XYZ file of C-alpha atoms in Angstrom:
456
model
C 17.182 2.913 -6.343
C 14.617 4.880 -7.667
C 13.948 7.826 -5.744
C 10.647 9.472 -4.529
C 9.419 12.409 -6.649
C 10.459 15.751 -5.249
C 8.217 17.107 -2.557
C 5.170 19.430 -3.376
C 3.308 21.919 -1.643
C 1.625 18.700 -0.341
C 4.508 18.165 2.102
C 3.071 21.526 3.946
C 0.480 21.411 6.400
C -0.526 24.896 6.713
C -1.833 26.650 9.894
C -4.567 28.757 10.430
C -3.546 32.706 9.184
C -2.062 35.049 11.565
C -1.491 32.090 14.254
C 1.167 32.448 16.652
C 3.458 30.595 18.837
C 2.081 29.782 21.974
C 3.660 29.072 25.776
C 4.756 25.266 26.179
C 1.399 23.516 26.270
C 0.758 21.224 29.084
C 0.630 18.177 27.173
C 3.964 19.348 25.530
C 5.431 19.782 29.030
C 4.100 16.183 30.046
C 6.168 14.397 27.262
C 9.450 16.035 27.871
C 12.066 14.676 30.107
C 12.756 15.963 33.623
C 15.262 18.926 33.502
C 17.758 19.691 32.901
C 17.857 18.049 29.834
C 19.036 19.254 26.596
C 16.722 20.415 23.578
C 16.493 21.446 19.951
C 14.544 23.755 18.821
C 13.527 24.156 15.214
C 11.761 26.888 13.683
C 11.115 28.430 17.305
C 11.371 32.128 18.470
C 13.722 33.176 21.081
C 10.417 33.969 23.567
C 9.905 29.751 23.510
C 13.693 29.009 23.951
C 13.840 31.242 26.930
C 11.130 30.198 28.477
C 11.883 26.550 28.195
C 15.432 27.568 29.865
C 13.528 29.216 32.146
C 12.030 25.503 32.953
C 15.644 24.377 33.521
C 15.899 22.736 30.414
C 19.552 23.549 28.083
C 18.472 24.535 24.316
C 21.593 22.969 22.459
C 20.913 24.518 19.197
C 18.092 26.790 17.508
C 17.774 25.904 14.013
C 15.404 27.395 11.128
C 13.305 25.452 9.171
C 15.851 24.914 5.882
C 18.682 23.997 8.192
C 20.096 20.648 8.496
C 18.245 18.818 11.168
C 19.682 15.806 10.710
C 23.531 16.881 11.560
C 22.001 19.183 14.720
C 20.690 16.177 16.354
C 24.056 14.987 17.072
C 24.553 17.582 19.363
C 21.886 16.194 21.649
C 22.899 13.663 24.499
C 22.602 9.941 23.635
C 20.757 8.991 27.006
C 16.877 9.633 25.560
C 17.178 13.786 25.475
C 13.963 15.326 23.536
C 14.109 17.174 20.298
C 10.985 19.555 20.147
C 10.184 20.964 16.752
C 7.573 23.606 17.290
C 6.382 25.126 13.914
C 4.053 27.730 13.964
C 3.621 27.944 10.598
C 4.242 24.726 8.831
C 4.842 21.191 9.784
C 7.568 19.856 7.202
C 7.954 16.061 6.256
C 11.850 16.508 6.001
C 11.957 16.811 9.474
C 9.782 13.995 10.432
C 11.993 11.832 8.164
C 15.013 13.243 9.629
C 14.155 12.650 13.226
C 12.814 8.865 12.653
C 16.289 8.225 10.663
C 18.425 10.016 13.277
C 17.317 7.422 16.028
C 14.273 9.730 17.508
C 10.704 8.398 18.128
C 8.092 10.820 17.559
C 5.382 11.423 20.709
C 3.510 13.981 19.628
C 3.074 13.957 15.731
C 1.757 16.597 13.811
C -0.832 17.473 17.156
C -2.034 20.866 16.439
C -2.814 22.746 20.134
C -3.883 25.934 21.737
C -3.045 29.092 19.560
C -2.949 26.891 16.519
C 0.588 25.828 16.811
C 1.979 22.358 15.792
C 4.863 20.641 17.904
C 6.548 17.566 16.889
C 8.087 16.073 20.220
C 10.608 13.590 19.883
C 12.943 11.310 21.921
C 16.537 9.422 21.194
C 15.886 5.546 21.484
C 17.945 2.192 20.101
C 16.421 2.074 16.891
C 16.574 3.981 13.478
C 13.907 4.060 10.975
C 15.486 4.846 7.165
C 14.538 4.103 3.267
C 16.158 0.994 1.728
C 19.827 1.128 1.017
C 21.420 -1.709 -1.264
C 21.990 -5.065 0.878
C 18.933 -4.843 3.329
C 17.346 -7.238 0.996
C 19.340 -10.131 2.503
C 17.677 -9.049 5.970
C 14.113 -8.276 4.457
C 13.601 -12.041 2.908
C 14.578 -13.520 6.113
C 12.245 -11.317 8.534
C 9.358 -12.278 5.732
C 10.136 -15.801 6.570
C 10.216 -15.655 10.338
C 7.096 -13.525 10.056
C 4.750 -15.638 7.422
C 6.283 -19.178 7.994
C 6.881 -19.124 4.112
C 10.351 -18.578 2.471
C 10.808 -16.375 -0.474
C 14.236 -15.905 -2.792
C 15.774 -13.020 -3.301
C 14.798 -12.884 -6.832
C 11.255 -12.799 -5.979
C 11.960 -9.324 -3.808
C 13.680 -8.274 -6.774
C 11.236 -9.008 -8.959
C 8.496 -7.229 -6.452
C 10.504 -4.452 -5.181
C 13.655 -3.410 -7.459
C 12.421 -4.362 -11.037
C 8.521 -2.976 -10.730
C 7.921 -0.988 -13.575
C 6.747 1.949 -11.864
C 10.142 2.186 -10.136
C 11.216 1.276 -6.435
C 12.075 0.066 -4.114
C 9.852 2.155 -2.022
C 10.983 0.687 1.250
C 11.037 2.177 5.290
C 12.717 -0.025 7.436
C 13.471 -0.122 11.152
C 17.163 -1.277 12.648
C 18.129 -1.999 16.379
C 21.829 -0.661 17.365
C 23.512 -3.766 16.339
C 22.213 -3.197 12.841
C 19.361 -6.202 13.005
C 16.449 -5.157 10.655
C 13.481 -5.018 13.230
C 10.119 -3.561 11.487
C 9.455 -3.280 7.713
C 6.917 -1.360 5.700
C 6.821 -1.166 1.846
C 4.588 -0.693 -0.839
C 4.749 -0.918 -4.862
C 3.570 1.777 -6.986
C 0.245 1.771 -8.730
C -2.060 3.869 -11.738
C -5.703 3.723 -11.127
C -7.856 4.892 -14.381
C -11.172 6.590 -13.757
C -14.049 6.879 -16.121
C -13.240 10.435 -17.238
C -9.610 9.604 -17.938
C -8.041 10.781 -14.914
C -5.265 8.931 -13.721
C -4.390 8.422 -9.803
C -0.969 7.175 -8.238
C -1.213 4.739 -5.261
C 0.831 2.680 -3.566
C 0.001 -1.143 -2.712
C 1.496 -1.329 0.746
C 2.422 -5.196 1.443
C 4.981 -7.039 3.808
C 4.242 -5.020 6.934
C 6.328 -7.014 9.405
C 7.973 -6.997 12.838
C 10.181 -9.535 14.673
C 8.126 -10.840 18.043
C 11.144 -9.956 20.308
C 10.236 -5.790 19.445
C 6.244 -6.041 19.316
C 6.268 -4.653 23.158
C 8.491 -1.549 21.891
C 6.641 1.654 21.912
C 2.612 1.235 22.321
C 0.019 2.219 19.384
C 1.446 5.523 17.428
C 5.186 4.938 19.178
C 5.486 0.878 18.331
C 8.018 -0.022 15.716
C 5.503 -0.717 13.229
C 3.926 2.850 13.527
C 7.270 4.532 13.141
C 8.137 2.684 10.351
C 4.454 3.448 8.351
C 4.776 6.897 9.189
C 8.705 7.608 8.012
C 6.879 5.953 4.519
C 4.195 8.039 4.525
C 6.707 11.050 4.975
C 8.912 9.991 2.472
C 6.889 8.284 -0.107
C 3.349 9.379 0.068
C 2.354 12.660 1.481
C 1.646 15.056 -1.602
C 2.975 12.494 -4.009
C 0.261 9.894 -4.178
C -3.706 9.786 -4.029
C -3.792 7.404 -1.766
C -2.298 4.093 -0.213
C -4.259 0.563 -0.324
C -3.953 -2.879 1.198
C -5.928 -6.018 1.752
C -5.620 -6.871 5.703
C -7.117 -9.183 8.046
C -8.539 -7.905 11.095
C -6.298 -7.339 14.006
C -4.023 -5.304 11.272
C -7.263 -3.592 10.225
C -7.606 -2.464 13.737
C -4.186 -0.878 13.995
C -4.133 0.654 10.698
C -7.138 2.490 11.437
C -5.947 3.628 14.870
C -2.530 4.468 14.202
C -2.113 4.311 10.777
C -4.759 6.769 9.716
C -6.205 3.672 7.713
C -10.079 3.532 6.561
C -11.692 0.220 5.911
C -13.505 0.558 2.645
C -15.014 -2.802 2.402
C -14.788 -6.744 3.022
C -13.330 -8.384 -0.468
C -15.942 -9.825 -3.006
C -15.351 -13.319 -2.502
C -17.205 -15.906 -4.373
C -17.140 -19.666 -5.365
C -18.054 -22.274 -8.079
C -18.538 -25.765 -7.512
C -20.930 -28.270 -8.003
C -23.382 -28.858 -10.744
C -22.525 -25.492 -11.997
C -19.456 -26.121 -12.779
C -20.545 -29.092 -14.158
C -22.406 -27.002 -16.888
C -19.467 -25.199 -17.515
C -17.405 -28.222 -18.135
C -20.429 -29.879 -20.397
C -19.648 -30.161 -24.221
C -21.595 -27.777 -26.336
C -22.232 -27.807 -29.992
C -20.351 -24.552 -31.414
C -22.720 -23.130 -34.416
C -20.835 -21.434 -37.130
C -22.313 -18.163 -36.312
C -20.470 -18.498 -32.718
C -17.642 -16.513 -33.725
C -15.787 -16.215 -30.064
C -12.725 -17.879 -29.991
C -10.649 -18.964 -27.002
C -6.827 -19.605 -26.451
C -4.276 -20.088 -23.490
C -1.555 -16.887 -24.283
C 1.932 -17.060 -23.317
C 2.843 -13.392 -24.661
C 1.079 -10.205 -24.675
C 1.055 -7.386 -27.021
C -0.804 -4.231 -28.118
C -3.929 -6.027 -27.978
C -4.042 -5.829 -24.497
C -2.955 -2.008 -24.363
C -5.819 -1.420 -26.952
C -8.663 -3.687 -24.844
C -7.843 -1.570 -22.028
C -7.910 1.671 -23.196
C -11.496 1.045 -25.260
C -13.296 -0.428 -22.065
C -11.699 1.385 -19.340
C -14.585 4.488 -19.598
C -16.706 1.405 -18.393
C -15.312 0.479 -15.089
C -15.405 3.262 -13.357
C -11.946 3.122 -11.463
C -9.617 0.325 -12.017
C -6.024 -0.404 -11.647
C -4.228 0.194 -14.997
C -4.061 -3.541 -16.605
C -1.531 -2.867 -19.882
C 0.776 -5.494 -21.068
C 3.503 -4.116 -19.474
C 2.586 -4.299 -15.919
C 0.385 -7.302 -17.014
C 3.724 -9.154 -18.052
C 5.525 -7.923 -15.509
C 2.944 -9.383 -12.990
C 1.758 -12.643 -14.170
C 4.635 -13.751 -16.946
C 7.753 -12.517 -15.038
C 6.904 -13.632 -11.296
C 9.546 -16.019 -10.418
C 8.436 -19.431 -8.866
C 4.705 -18.727 -9.939
C 2.839 -20.579 -12.444
C 0.043 -18.051 -13.688
C -1.841 -19.361 -17.340
C -3.583 -16.967 -19.264
C -6.650 -17.480 -21.595
C -8.088 -14.995 -23.819
C -11.367 -14.518 -26.005
C -11.135 -13.041 -29.574
C -13.615 -12.253 -32.127
C -11.649 -12.299 -35.280
C -7.933 -10.632 -34.336
C -9.672 -8.487 -31.606
C -9.210 -9.156 -28.372
C -12.401 -9.038 -26.054
C -11.594 -10.635 -22.885
C -8.722 -12.260 -20.771
C -8.431 -14.386 -17.434
C -5.749 -15.412 -15.262
C -5.770 -18.441 -13.659
C -3.767 -20.546 -10.733
C -3.936 -23.657 -9.457
C -4.022 -24.455 -5.800
C -4.651 -28.731 -4.962
C -8.122 -28.699 -6.048
C -9.045 -25.244 -6.691
C -8.529 -23.059 -9.540
C -8.303 -19.318 -8.779
C -9.543 -16.937 -11.124
C -7.082 -14.078 -10.404
C -8.085 -11.013 -12.641
C -9.997 -10.380 -15.385
C -10.903 -7.974 -18.122
C -13.941 -8.152 -20.318
C -15.039 -5.582 -23.220
C -18.752 -4.813 -21.831
C -20.089 -5.326 -25.582
C -19.233 -9.237 -25.078
C -19.544 -9.657 -21.202
C -20.454 -13.422 -22.469
C -16.936 -14.083 -23.371
C -15.844 -14.066 -19.633
C -18.210 -17.553 -19.409
C -15.662 -18.741 -22.838
C -12.604 -17.748 -20.566
C -13.441 -19.718 -17.898
C -14.374 -22.757 -19.769
C -11.015 -22.192 -21.722
C -9.102 -22.343 -18.324
C -11.309 -25.349 -16.867
C -10.383 -27.414 -20.324
C -7.202 -26.799 -20.099
C -3.479 -27.894 -17.920
C -4.694 -25.409 -15.206
C -8.230 -26.208 -14.855
C -8.135 -30.186 -15.417
C -9.829 -32.008 -12.180
C -10.718 -28.794 -10.483
C -13.467 -29.384 -8.118
C -14.256 -25.706 -7.574
C -13.440 -21.949 -8.652
C -12.499 -19.001 -6.336
C -12.161 -15.319 -7.188
C -12.552 -11.892 -5.679
C -15.415 -10.592 -7.943
C -16.978 -7.184 -7.544
C -20.739 -6.094 -8.523
C -19.374 -3.031 -10.083
C -19.819 -2.042 -12.725
C -23.519 -2.937 -12.446
C -22.992 -4.626 -15.949
C -20.723 -7.232 -14.706
C -23.155 -8.341 -12.012
C -25.336 -10.518 -14.063
C -22.355 -12.781 -15.549
C -21.424 -13.899 -12.053
C -24.798 -15.163 -11.357
C -25.094 -16.878 -14.974
C -22.021 -18.667 -14.457
C -22.955 -19.986 -10.700
C -21.087 -18.480 -8.367
C -22.076 -17.927 -5.033
C -21.338 -15.215 -3.067
C -19.659 -16.288 0.281
C -17.353 -14.510 3.261
C -14.130 -14.594 2.606
C -12.294 -17.011 4.965
C -9.712 -14.810 6.331
C -11.998 -11.718 7.113
C -10.035 -9.883 4.264
C -11.006 -6.480 3.999
C -9.712 -3.517 1.407
C -8.343 -0.753 3.524
C -6.711 2.670 2.198
C -4.925 5.859 3.470
C -5.733 8.995 1.597
C -3.329 11.542 0.732
C -4.097 13.995 -1.660
C -7.195 12.737 -2.329
C -9.674 13.304 0.411
C -12.802 10.997 0.507
C -11.160 8.207 -1.665
C -12.626 5.670 0.669
C -16.325 6.499 -0.553
C -15.145 6.568 -3.861
C -13.594 3.119 -3.746
C -16.604 1.640 -2.027
C -18.705 3.165 -5.282
C -16.385 3.031 -7.842
C -13.768 0.414 -7.735
C -13.382 -2.790 -10.259
C -10.821 -5.367 -8.358
C -9.572 -8.824 -8.322
C -7.367 -10.900 -6.423
C -4.816 -10.129 -8.485
C -5.132 -6.724 -7.287
C -3.495 -8.173 -4.191
C -0.528 -9.800 -3.517
C -2.353 -12.665 -2.423
C -2.205 -14.157 -5.839
């Protein structure tokens, strides 16, 4: 299993200079259990411990920030005692991860209170949230089948999470006291290229799910799905990646915005091509000798795909890397899926490609890249697919085709694509980590397609 990169300074949340430990705030006292109860203090001074003892609490231990919190949690009672982590200087991710992994839910999470101090208040309960361990995948695929009413084999899970070209698995999972998987939050890594050449690391989030019987456990930020997402953030994201992203329907959009810091970027740019416009693309055409674009279906990707990406990426503003290695993983190695790749060339030079799949009478155009010097090549790629096995008899073509970059926009209209609301009301969502303001950046610059989601 690939481990996340080592923590960086981004794992520390700085408090205002000169802040001191304030007396126990009223909001924190309201979260504590009735006294007497045993408490564990981390990063707290004696004055604070004395104040809590004066209120009738028993301090099980005082730890410094660099001590083993997970081991010390065993000193607490099993019957629901709380852990208080008042840290006047920093709130560190290892403590958050340790609490969740030892069966403690966070009641006050990085909440800044009077005096500039930040407090973590937790309570023991029967659920443990931890990172993936080998063997968990058998329960994960069963939870997926129950959540989405569609069964995927183990080999598909291994392809998506274990065998990703950029590493994995990156999975956080919640288990009940009997060891049953009850919630799951996961992502696989992605790299984005800006026009300037800057590379941004990100996670695409997918397969967020809980079993129905535990959806009543906790409320909002203390729900099992929110706890599992928070564990994923602490372990894999904060200080390590620029942002997370995913494509969500309305109810998940609301939950993620309220409890997981997500921001809505925009509705996905759904387009459909059908009727006379589709007939025109299928109509035979006379090809003159000077028409130098040729098309073909390909089964193997080589260095020409890398060369095309490097050549054209600066013209796209911001997009996920589309190199031969990750494209082969995504479209040629995925178990149980039949994607067809059609490409356009001038001589031996690759100038455009598209990835297609069939769903009943609809041809789905899932991914593409084109040289801005030859935007007309995209229509040739689509004609090639319509004339091939994957497009034979299709009554419509559906795709996510954004208006960015602006030089691509006329091509969608010229082919006859109509912009429509996405049938499931999907929107692009993101969570910023090292890159603040990323939602506006994505809204302004990002080029993406259906293949950038896990829905194709």
